[in-house]
Coordinates of C-alpha atoms in Angstrom, one line a residue:
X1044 CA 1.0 -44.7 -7.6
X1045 CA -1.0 -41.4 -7.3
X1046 CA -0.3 -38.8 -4.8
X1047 CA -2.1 -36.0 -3.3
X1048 CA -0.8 -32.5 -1.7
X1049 CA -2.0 -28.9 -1.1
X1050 CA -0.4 -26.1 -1.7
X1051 CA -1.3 -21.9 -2.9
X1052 CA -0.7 -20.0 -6.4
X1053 CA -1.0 -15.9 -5.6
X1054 CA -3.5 -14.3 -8.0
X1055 CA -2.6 -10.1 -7.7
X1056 CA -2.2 -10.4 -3.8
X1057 CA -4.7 -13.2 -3.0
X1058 CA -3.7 -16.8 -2.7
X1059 CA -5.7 -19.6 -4.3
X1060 CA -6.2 -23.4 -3.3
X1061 CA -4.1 -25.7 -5.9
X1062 CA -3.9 -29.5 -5.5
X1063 CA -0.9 -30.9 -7.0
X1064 CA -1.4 -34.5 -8.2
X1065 CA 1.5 -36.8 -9.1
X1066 CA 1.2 -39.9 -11.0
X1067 CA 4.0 -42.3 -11.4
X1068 CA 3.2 -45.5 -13.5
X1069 CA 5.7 -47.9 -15.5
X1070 CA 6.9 -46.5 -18.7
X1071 CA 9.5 -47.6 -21.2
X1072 CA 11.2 -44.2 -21.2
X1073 CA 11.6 -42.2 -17.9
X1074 CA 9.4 -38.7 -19.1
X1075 CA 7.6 -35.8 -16.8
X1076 CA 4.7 -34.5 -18.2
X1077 CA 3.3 -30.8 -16.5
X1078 CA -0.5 -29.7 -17.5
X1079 CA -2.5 -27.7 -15.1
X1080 CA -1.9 -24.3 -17.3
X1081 CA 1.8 -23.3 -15.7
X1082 CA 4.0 -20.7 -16.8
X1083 CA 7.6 -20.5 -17.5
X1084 CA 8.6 -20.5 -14.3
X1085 CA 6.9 -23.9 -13.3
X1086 CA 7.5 -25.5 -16.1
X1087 CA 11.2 -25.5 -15.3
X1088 CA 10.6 -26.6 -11.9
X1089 CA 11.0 -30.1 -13.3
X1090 CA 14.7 -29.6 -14.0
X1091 CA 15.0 -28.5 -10.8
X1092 CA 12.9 -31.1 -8.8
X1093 CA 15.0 -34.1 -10.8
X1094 CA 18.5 -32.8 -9.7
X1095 CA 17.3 -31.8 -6.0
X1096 CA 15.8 -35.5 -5.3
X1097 CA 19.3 -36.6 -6.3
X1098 CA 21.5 -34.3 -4.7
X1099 CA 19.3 -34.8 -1.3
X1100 CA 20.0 -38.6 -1.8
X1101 CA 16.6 -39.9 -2.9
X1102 CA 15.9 -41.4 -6.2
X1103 CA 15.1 -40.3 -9.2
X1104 CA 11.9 -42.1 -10.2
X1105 CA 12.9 -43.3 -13.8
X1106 CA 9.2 -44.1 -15.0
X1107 CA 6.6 -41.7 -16.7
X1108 CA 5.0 -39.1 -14.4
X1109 CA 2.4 -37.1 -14.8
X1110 CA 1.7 -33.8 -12.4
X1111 CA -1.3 -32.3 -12.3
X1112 CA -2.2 -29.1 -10.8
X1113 CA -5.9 -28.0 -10.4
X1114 CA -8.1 -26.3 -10.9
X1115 CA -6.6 -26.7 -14.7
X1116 CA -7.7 -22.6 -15.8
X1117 CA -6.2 -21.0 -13.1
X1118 CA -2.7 -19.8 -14.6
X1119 CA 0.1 -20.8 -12.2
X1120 CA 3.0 -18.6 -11.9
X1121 CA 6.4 -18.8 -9.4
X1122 CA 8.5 -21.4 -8.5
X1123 CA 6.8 -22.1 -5.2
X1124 CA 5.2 -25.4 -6.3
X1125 CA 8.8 -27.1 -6.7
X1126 CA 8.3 -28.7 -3.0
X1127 CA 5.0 -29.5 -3.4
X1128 CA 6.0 -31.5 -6.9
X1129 CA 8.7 -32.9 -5.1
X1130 CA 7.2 -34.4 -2.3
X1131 CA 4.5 -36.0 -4.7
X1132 CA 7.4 -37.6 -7.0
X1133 CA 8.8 -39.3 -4.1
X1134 CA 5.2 -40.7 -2.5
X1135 CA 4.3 -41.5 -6.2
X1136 CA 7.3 -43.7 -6.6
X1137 CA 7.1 -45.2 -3.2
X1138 CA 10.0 -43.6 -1.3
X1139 CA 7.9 -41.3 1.0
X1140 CA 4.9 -42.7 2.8
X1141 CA 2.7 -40.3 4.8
X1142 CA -0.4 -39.2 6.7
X1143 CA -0.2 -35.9 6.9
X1144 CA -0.7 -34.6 3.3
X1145 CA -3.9 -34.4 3.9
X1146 CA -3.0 -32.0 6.9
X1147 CA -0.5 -29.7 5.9
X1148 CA -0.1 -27.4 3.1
X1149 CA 3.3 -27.2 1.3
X1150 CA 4.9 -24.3 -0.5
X1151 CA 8.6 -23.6 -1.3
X1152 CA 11.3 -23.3 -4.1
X1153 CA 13.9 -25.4 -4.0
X1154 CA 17.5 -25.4 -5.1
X1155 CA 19.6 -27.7 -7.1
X1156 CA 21.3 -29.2 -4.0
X1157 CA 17.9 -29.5 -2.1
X1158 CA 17.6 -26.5 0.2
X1159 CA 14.7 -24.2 0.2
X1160 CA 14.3 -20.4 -0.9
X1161 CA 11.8 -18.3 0.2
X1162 CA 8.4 -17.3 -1.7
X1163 CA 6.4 -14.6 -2.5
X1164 CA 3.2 -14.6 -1.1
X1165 CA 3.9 -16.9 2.4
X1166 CA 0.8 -14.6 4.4
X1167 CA -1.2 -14.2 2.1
X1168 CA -1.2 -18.3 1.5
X1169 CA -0.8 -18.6 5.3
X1170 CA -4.4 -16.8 5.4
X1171 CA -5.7 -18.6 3.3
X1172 CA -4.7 -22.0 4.4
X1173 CA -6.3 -20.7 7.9
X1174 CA -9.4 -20.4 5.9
X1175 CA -9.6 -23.8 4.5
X1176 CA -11.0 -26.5 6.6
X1177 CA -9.1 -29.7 7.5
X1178 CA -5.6 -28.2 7.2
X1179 CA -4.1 -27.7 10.5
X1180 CA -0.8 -26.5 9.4
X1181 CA 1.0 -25.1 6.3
X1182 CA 4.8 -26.4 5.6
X1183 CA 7.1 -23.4 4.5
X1184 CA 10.5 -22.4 3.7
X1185 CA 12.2 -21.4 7.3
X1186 CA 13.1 -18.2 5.7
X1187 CA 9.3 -17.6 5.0
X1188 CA 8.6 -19.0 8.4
X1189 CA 8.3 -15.5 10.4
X1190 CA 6.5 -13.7 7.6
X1191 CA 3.8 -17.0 7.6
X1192 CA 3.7 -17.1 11.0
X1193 CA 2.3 -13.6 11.8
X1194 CA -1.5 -15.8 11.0
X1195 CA -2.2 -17.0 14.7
X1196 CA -4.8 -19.7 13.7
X1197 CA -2.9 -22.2 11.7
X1198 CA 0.9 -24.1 12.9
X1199 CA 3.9 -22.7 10.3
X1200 CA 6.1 -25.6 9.7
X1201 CA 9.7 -24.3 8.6
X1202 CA 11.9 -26.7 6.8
X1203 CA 15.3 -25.5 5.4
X1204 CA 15.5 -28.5 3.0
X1205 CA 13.8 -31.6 1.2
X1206 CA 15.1 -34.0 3.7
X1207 CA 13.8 -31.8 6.5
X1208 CA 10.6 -31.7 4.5
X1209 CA 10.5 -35.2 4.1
X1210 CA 12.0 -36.4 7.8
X1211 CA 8.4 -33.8 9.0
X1212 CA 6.1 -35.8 6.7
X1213 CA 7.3 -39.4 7.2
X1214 CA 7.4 -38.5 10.8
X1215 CA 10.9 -39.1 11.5
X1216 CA 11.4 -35.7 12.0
X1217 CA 9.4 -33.5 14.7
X1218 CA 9.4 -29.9 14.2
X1219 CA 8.1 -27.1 16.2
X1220 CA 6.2 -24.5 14.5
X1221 CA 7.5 -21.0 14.3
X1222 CA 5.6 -18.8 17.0
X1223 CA 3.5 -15.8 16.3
X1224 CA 5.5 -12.6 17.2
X1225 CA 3.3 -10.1 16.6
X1226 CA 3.8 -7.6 19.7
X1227 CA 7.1 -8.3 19.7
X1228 CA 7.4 -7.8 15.8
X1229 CA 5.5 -4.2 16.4
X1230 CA 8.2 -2.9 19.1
X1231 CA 11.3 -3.7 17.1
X1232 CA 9.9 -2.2 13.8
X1233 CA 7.4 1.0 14.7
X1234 CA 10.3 3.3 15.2
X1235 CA 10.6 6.6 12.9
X1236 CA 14.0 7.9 12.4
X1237 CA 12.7 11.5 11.0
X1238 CA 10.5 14.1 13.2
X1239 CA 9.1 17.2 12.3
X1240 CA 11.5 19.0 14.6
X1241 CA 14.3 18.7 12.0
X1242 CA 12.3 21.6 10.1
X1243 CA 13.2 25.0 11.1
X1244 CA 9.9 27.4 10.4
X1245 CA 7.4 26.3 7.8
X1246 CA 4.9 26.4 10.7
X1247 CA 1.8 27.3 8.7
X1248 CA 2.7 24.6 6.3
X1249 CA 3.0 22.0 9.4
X1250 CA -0.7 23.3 10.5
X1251 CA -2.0 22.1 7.3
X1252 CA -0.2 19.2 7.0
X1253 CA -2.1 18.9 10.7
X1254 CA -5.1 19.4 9.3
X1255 CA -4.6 17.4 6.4
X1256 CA -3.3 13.3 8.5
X1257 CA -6.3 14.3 10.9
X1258 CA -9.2 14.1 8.7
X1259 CA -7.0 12.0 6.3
X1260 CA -7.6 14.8 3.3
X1261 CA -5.1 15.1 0.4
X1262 CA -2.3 17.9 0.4
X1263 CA -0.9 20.0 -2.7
X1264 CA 2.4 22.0 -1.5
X1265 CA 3.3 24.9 -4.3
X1266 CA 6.1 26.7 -3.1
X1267 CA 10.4 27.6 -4.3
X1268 CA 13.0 24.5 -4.7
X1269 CA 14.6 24.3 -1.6
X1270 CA 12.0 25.6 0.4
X1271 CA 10.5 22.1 2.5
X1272 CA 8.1 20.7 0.8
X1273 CA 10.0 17.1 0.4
X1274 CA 11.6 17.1 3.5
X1275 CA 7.9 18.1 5.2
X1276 CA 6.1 15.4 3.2
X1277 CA 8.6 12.7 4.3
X1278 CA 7.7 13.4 7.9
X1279 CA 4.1 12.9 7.5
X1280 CA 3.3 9.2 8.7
X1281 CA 5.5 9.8 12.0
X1282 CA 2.8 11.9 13.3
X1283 CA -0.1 9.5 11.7
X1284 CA -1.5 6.8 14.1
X1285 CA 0.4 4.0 14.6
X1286 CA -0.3 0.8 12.3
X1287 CA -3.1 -1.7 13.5
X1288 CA -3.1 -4.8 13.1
X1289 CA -5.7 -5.8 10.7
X1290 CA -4.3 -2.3 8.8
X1291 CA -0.4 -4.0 8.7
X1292 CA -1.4 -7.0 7.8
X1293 CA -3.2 -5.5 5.0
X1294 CA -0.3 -3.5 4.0
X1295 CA 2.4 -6.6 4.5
X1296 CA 1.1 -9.1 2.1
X1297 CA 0.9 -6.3 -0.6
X1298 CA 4.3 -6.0 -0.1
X1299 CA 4.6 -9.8 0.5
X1300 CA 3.2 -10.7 -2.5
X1301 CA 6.1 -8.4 -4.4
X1302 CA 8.6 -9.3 -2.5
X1303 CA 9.0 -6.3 -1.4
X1304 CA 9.9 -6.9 2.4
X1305 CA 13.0 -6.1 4.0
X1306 CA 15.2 -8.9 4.9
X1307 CA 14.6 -10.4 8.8
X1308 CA 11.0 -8.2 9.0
X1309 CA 8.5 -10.1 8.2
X1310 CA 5.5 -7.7 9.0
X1311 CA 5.5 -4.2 8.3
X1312 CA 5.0 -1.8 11.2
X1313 CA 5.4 1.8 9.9
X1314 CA 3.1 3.3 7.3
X1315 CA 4.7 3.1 4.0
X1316 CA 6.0 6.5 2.2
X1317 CA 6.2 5.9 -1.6
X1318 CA 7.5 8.7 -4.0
X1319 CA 7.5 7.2 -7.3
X1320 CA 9.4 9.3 -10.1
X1321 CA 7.8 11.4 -13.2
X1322 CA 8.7 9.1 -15.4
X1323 CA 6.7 6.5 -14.0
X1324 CA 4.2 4.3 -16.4
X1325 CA 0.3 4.3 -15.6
X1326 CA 1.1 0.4 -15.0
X1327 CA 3.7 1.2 -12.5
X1328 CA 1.4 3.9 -10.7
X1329 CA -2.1 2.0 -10.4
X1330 CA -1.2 -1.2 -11.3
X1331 CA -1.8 -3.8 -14.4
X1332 CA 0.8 -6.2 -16.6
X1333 CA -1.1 -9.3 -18.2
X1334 CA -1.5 -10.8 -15.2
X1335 CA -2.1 -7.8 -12.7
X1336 CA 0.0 -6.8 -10.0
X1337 CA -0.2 -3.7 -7.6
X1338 CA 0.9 -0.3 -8.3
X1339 CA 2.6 2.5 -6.3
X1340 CA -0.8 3.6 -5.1
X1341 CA -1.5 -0.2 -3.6
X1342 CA 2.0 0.0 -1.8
X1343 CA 0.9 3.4 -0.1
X1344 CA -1.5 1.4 1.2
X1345 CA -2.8 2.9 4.7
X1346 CA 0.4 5.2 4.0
X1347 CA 1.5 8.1 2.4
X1348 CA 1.8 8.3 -1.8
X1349 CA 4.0 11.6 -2.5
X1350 CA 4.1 12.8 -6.1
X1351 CA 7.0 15.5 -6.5
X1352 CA 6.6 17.6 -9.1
X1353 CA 3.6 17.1 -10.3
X1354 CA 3.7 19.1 -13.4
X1355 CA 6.5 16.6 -14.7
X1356 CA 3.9 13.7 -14.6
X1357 CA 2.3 12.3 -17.7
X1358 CA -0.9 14.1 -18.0
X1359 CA -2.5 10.8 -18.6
X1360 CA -1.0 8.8 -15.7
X1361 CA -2.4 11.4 -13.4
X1362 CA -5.8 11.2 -14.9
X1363 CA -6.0 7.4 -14.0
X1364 CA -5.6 8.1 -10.2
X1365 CA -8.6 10.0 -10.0
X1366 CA -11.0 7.0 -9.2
X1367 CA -8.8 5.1 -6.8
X1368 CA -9.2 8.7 -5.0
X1369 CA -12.3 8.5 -4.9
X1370 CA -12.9 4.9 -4.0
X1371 CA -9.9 3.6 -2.0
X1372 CA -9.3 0.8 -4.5
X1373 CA -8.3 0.0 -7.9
X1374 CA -9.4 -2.6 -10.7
X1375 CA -7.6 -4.1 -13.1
X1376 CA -9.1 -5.8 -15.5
X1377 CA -8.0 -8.4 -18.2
X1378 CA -10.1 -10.7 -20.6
X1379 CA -10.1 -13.4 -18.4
X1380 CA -10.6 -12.2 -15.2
X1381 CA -10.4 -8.6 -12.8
X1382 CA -8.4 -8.0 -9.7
X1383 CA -9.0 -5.9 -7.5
X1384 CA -6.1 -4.2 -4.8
X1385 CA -7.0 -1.8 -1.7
X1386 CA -5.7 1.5 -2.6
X1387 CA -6.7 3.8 0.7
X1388 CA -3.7 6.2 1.0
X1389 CA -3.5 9.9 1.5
X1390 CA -1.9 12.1 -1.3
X1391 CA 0.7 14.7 -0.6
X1392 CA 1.7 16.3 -4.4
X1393 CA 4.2 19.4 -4.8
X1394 CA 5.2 21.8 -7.5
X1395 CA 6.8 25.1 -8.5
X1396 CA 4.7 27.9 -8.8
X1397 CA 6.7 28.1 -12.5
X1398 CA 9.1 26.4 -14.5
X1399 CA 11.4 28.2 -13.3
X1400 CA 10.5 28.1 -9.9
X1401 CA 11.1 31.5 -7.7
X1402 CA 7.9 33.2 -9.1
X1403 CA 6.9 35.2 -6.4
X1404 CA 10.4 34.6 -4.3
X1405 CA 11.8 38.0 -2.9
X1406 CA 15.0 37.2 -3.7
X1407 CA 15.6 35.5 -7.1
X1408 CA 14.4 37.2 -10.2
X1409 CA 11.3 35.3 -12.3
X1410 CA 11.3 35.4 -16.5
X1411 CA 8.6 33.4 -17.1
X1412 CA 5.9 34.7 -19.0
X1413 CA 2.2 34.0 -18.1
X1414 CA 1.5 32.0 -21.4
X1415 CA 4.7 29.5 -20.4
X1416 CA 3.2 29.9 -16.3
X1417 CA -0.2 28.6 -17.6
X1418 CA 1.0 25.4 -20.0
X1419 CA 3.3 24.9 -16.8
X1420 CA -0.2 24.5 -14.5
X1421 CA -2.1 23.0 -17.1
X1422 CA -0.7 20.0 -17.0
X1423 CA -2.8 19.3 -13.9
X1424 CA -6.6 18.5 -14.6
X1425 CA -9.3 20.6 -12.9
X1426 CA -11.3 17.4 -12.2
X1427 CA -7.9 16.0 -10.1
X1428 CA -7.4 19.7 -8.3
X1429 CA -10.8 19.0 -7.4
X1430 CA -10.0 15.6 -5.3
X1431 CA -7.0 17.5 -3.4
X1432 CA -8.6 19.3 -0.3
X1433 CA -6.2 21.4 0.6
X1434 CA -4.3 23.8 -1.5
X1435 CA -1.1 25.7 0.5
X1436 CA 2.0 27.7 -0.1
X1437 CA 5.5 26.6 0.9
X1438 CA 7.4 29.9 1.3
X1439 CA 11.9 29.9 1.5
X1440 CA 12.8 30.1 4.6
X1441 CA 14.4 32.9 5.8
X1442 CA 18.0 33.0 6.8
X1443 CA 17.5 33.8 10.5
X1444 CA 15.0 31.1 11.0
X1445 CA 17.6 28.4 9.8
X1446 CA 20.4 29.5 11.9
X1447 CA 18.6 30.7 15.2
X1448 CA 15.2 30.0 15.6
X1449 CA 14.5 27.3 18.2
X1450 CA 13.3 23.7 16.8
X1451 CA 10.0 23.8 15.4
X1452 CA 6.9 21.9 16.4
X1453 CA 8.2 18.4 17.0
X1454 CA 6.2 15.1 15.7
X1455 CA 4.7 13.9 19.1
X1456 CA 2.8 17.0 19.3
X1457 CA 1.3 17.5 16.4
X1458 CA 0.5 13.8 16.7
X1459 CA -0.8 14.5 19.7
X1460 CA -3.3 16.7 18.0
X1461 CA -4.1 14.3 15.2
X1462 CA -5.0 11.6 17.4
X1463 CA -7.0 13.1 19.7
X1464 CA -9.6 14.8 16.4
X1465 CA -9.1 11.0 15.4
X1466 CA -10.6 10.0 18.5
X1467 CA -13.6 11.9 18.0
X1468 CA -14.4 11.1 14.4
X1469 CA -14.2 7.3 15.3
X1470 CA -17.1 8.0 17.5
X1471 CA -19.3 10.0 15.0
X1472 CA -19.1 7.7 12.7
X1473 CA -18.6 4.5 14.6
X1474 CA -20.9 1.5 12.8
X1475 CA -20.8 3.2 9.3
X1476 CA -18.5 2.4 6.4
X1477 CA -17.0 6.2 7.4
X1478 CA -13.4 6.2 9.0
X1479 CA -12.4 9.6 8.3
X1480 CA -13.9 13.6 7.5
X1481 CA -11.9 12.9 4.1
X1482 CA -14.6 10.3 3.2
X1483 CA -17.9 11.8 4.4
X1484 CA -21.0 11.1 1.8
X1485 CA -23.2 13.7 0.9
X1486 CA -25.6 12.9 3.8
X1487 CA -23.1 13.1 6.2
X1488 CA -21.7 16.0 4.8
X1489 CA -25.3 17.7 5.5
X1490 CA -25.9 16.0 8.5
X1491 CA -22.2 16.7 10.8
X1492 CA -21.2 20.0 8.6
X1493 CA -24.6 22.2 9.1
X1494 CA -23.7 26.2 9.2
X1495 CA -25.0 29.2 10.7
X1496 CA -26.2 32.3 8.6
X1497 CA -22.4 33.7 8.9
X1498 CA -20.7 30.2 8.2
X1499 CA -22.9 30.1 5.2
X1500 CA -22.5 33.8 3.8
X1501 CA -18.8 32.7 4.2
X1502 CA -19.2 30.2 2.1
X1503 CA -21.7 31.3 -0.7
X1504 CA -19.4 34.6 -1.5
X1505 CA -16.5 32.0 -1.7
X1506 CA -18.0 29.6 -4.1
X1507 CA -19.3 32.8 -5.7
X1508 CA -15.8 34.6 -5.9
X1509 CA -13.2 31.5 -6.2
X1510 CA -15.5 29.6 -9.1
X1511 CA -16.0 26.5 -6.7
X1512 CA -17.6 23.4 -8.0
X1513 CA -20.0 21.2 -6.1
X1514 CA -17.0 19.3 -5.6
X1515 CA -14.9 21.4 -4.3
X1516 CA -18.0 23.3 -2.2
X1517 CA -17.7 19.6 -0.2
X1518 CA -14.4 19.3 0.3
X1519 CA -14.3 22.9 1.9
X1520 CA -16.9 21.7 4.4
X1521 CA -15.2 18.3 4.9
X1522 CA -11.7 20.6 5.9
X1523 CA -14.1 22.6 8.0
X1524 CA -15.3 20.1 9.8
X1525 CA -11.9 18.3 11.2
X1526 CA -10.3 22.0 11.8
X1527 CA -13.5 22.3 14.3
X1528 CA -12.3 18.7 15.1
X1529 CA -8.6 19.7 16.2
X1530 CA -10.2 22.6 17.9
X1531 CA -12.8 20.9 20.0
X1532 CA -15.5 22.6 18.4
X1533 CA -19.0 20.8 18.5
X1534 CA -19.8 23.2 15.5
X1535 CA -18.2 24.8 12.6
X1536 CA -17.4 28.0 13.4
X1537 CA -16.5 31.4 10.8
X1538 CA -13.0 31.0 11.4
X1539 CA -13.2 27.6 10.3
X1540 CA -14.9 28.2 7.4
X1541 CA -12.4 30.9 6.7
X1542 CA -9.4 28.8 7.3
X1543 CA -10.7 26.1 5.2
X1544 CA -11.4 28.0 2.1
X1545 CA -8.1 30.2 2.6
X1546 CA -6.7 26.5 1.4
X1547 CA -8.3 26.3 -1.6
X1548 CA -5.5 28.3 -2.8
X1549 CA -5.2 26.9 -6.4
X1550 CA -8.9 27.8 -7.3
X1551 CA -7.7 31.1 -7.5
X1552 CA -6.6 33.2 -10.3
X1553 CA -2.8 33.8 -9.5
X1554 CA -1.1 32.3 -12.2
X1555 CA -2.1 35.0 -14.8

């Protein structure tokens, strides 16, 4: 007898259709065969399937069976097809009659004893089981159930075992679907526990950092150890704007599809903040393996992607994030096929100012020479200086601002500040592919960022004096452009030209 079910295998973060056919005919020796291209981890699934029909109290078909899962050159990875095999063994062999394959997806992993584990992936094939017509419903493991169930258009069925499984599709069994919480899921999880009032001083640095989550521009702190710059960066996506919904979504089945999720939160609510270590591979940063999963840079997804001590990275593993700068997403391409994961975050990088560290630090003494200073900066390309708009300096903080200055500038505030320049670049640039200053084109550039004659003798003698490229010469404008933002300025003033350039401070020559 043949049987027919629907289930998902995740590709990168996407989920694919697969249909899992099961025949069981008469054979003189009981044997399972598997084709359909699956990996290790399905292959075993048999082994598991055999001793979970028996421990659940069904029977183990003891005739030849052959499953089939199409399309056959789609490679199919994770053990989320064991219930899906399942169920087919026992409708093949006669112990499981139903109408609602047809109707209902089915994904899950199964245990020995017949319970269910959760899978990777559950929103991701919850979206796309939404998308495919005549499925009303998709049947999941109930600890997969809240993460599936963020999709509003389709039913989540939870199960907790095979028998559950098989009590829903024989009918026996009636079981609600899990309810969409999405308001309520946003409430319990948008909380930050840090706030910028934790940092005494470092008030100019806070301005830039302002500056930097209004018009979504990328940040490079240079300044002593000890002096902020982690502790600032951390801080950054409390005073962002709070996660959409189409935005966490987004950002959950990323981490979905890795597993990544915190236990009980199926949705994630807060930006992410990822700060990868040096030592980290180019795989690890953008991406890749042999079949392609996301990177760090994909997991800072509508977040935050801080790189301490920048100087420490591979040379080469920096050079590769230079077009997901650009273009928001990365590609990863293989033989056989390309994937393709969103990659829109905002980069906050920090270094010494020399090996060493204290160069230009009142109170420690500095012994490095200019020749070990500039291998020391080297190690960062022009071309990604280039893509980081704003340049600052993170000073020490002096002793009397750590023991009695009054808390600095707390997170509501300068979020405060951020959302309202926010506000107005949503309206310039509402029904364009434009979201933020950060990601103005060239015609935009020219056509919200014109300058007076004092504006532009501002800027020529600074493109003249600091080296500027043409790259560079835009990013100055872009910076201009959300400081007049944050000021309520209709047009870019002097000062804002002045400010902006005063932040290209690594295009100058102070490192010889």
């Amino acid at each position: 007898m043949l049987a027919k079910l629907q289930t998902f295998s995740l590709l990168g973060i996407d989920a694919l259709p697969v249909e899992v056919e099961v025949d069981v005919s008469p054979g003189a020796l009981p044997k399972t065969v598997l084709v359909g291209l699956p990996e290790a981890a399905v292959k075993e699934s048999t082994h598991r399937v055999e001793r979970a029909i028996v421990n659940s109290g069904f029977m183990r078909p003891q005739d030849r069976i052959v499953i089939n899962l199409a399309p056959a050159e789609l490679p199919k990875q994770a053990a989320s097809f064991d219930l899906p095999i399942t169920l087919g063994m026992l409708a093949g062999s006669g112990q499981l009659e139903s109408e609602l394959f047809g109707r209902y997806a089915v994904v899950g992993e199964l245990s020995l004893e017949g319970l269910t584990r959760p899978v990777k992936g559950a929103l991701s094939m919850a979206m796309m089981a939404a998308s495919q017509k005549g499925l009303r419903g998709i049947v999941v493991p109930a600890e997969s159930a809240a993460e599936a169930a963020v999709v509003e258009d389709i039913e989540v069925i939870p199960v907790a075992s095979l028998a559950q499984a098989v009590g829903f599709f024989s009918g026996a069994l009636e079981i609600e679907p899990t309810p969409s919480r999405l308001e309520e899921l946003f409430q319990t999880y948008s909380k930050y526990d840090d706030d910028f009032a934790d940092v005494r001083g470092q008030e100019m640095a806070k301005r830039a950092i302002v500056i930097a989550a209004a018009g979504r521009h990328n940040l490079l702190m240079v300044g002593p150890p000890g002096s902020g710059k982690t502790m600032l960066a951390k801080r950054v996506p409390t005073i962002l704007p709070t996660l959409g919904a189409m935005e966490s979504i987004e950002t959950t089945r990323i981490y979905s599809a890795l597993g990544r999720l915190k236990p009980g939160q199926p949705l994630m609510a807060i930006r992410p903040f990822r700060s990868p270590h040096h030592t980290i591979s180019d795989a690890g940063l953008v991406g890749g393996g042999s079949t392609p999963t996301p990177g760090e840079i994909s997991l800072s997804h509508n977040g935050v992607l801080f790189l301490d001590e920048l100087p420490e990275f591979n040379r080469r593993t920096l050079e590769v994030l230079r077009q997901p700068l650009e273009d928001g997403v990365v590609t990863i391409s293989r033989a056989l096929n390309s994937t393709t994961f969103p990659a829109e975050f905002m980069l906050i990088a920090a270094l010494n100012p020399c090996p060493c560290g204290y160069r230009n630090d009142p109170r420690r003494d500095c012994h490095c020479t200019p020749p070990q200073i500039e291998r020391y900066m080297g190690k960062i390309s022009g071309p990604l200086l280039d893509r980081i708009d704003l340049h600052i300096e993170v000073p020490a903080v002096a002793f009397k601002e750590l023991s009695t200055a009054p808390p600095g500038t707390s997170s509501q505030a300068m979020r405060d500040q951020v959302l309202a320049a926010r506000a107005v670049q949503r309206e310039r640039f509402e029904g364009t592919r434009t979201r933020y200053n950060a990601q103005m084109t060239t015609r935009e550039i020219r056509k919200y960022c014109r300058l007076d004659e004092d504006c532009m003798e501002i800027l020529r003698s600074s493109v003249n004096e600091l080296g500027l490229s043409a790259r560079a010469h835009d990013k100055v404008l872009r910076v201009s452009r959300t400081i007049a933002d944050l000021d309520g300025a209709a047009v870019i003033q002097p000062s804002h030209i002045q400010e902006a350039v005063n932040y290209r401070m690594l295009d100058r020559n102070l490192w010889t």
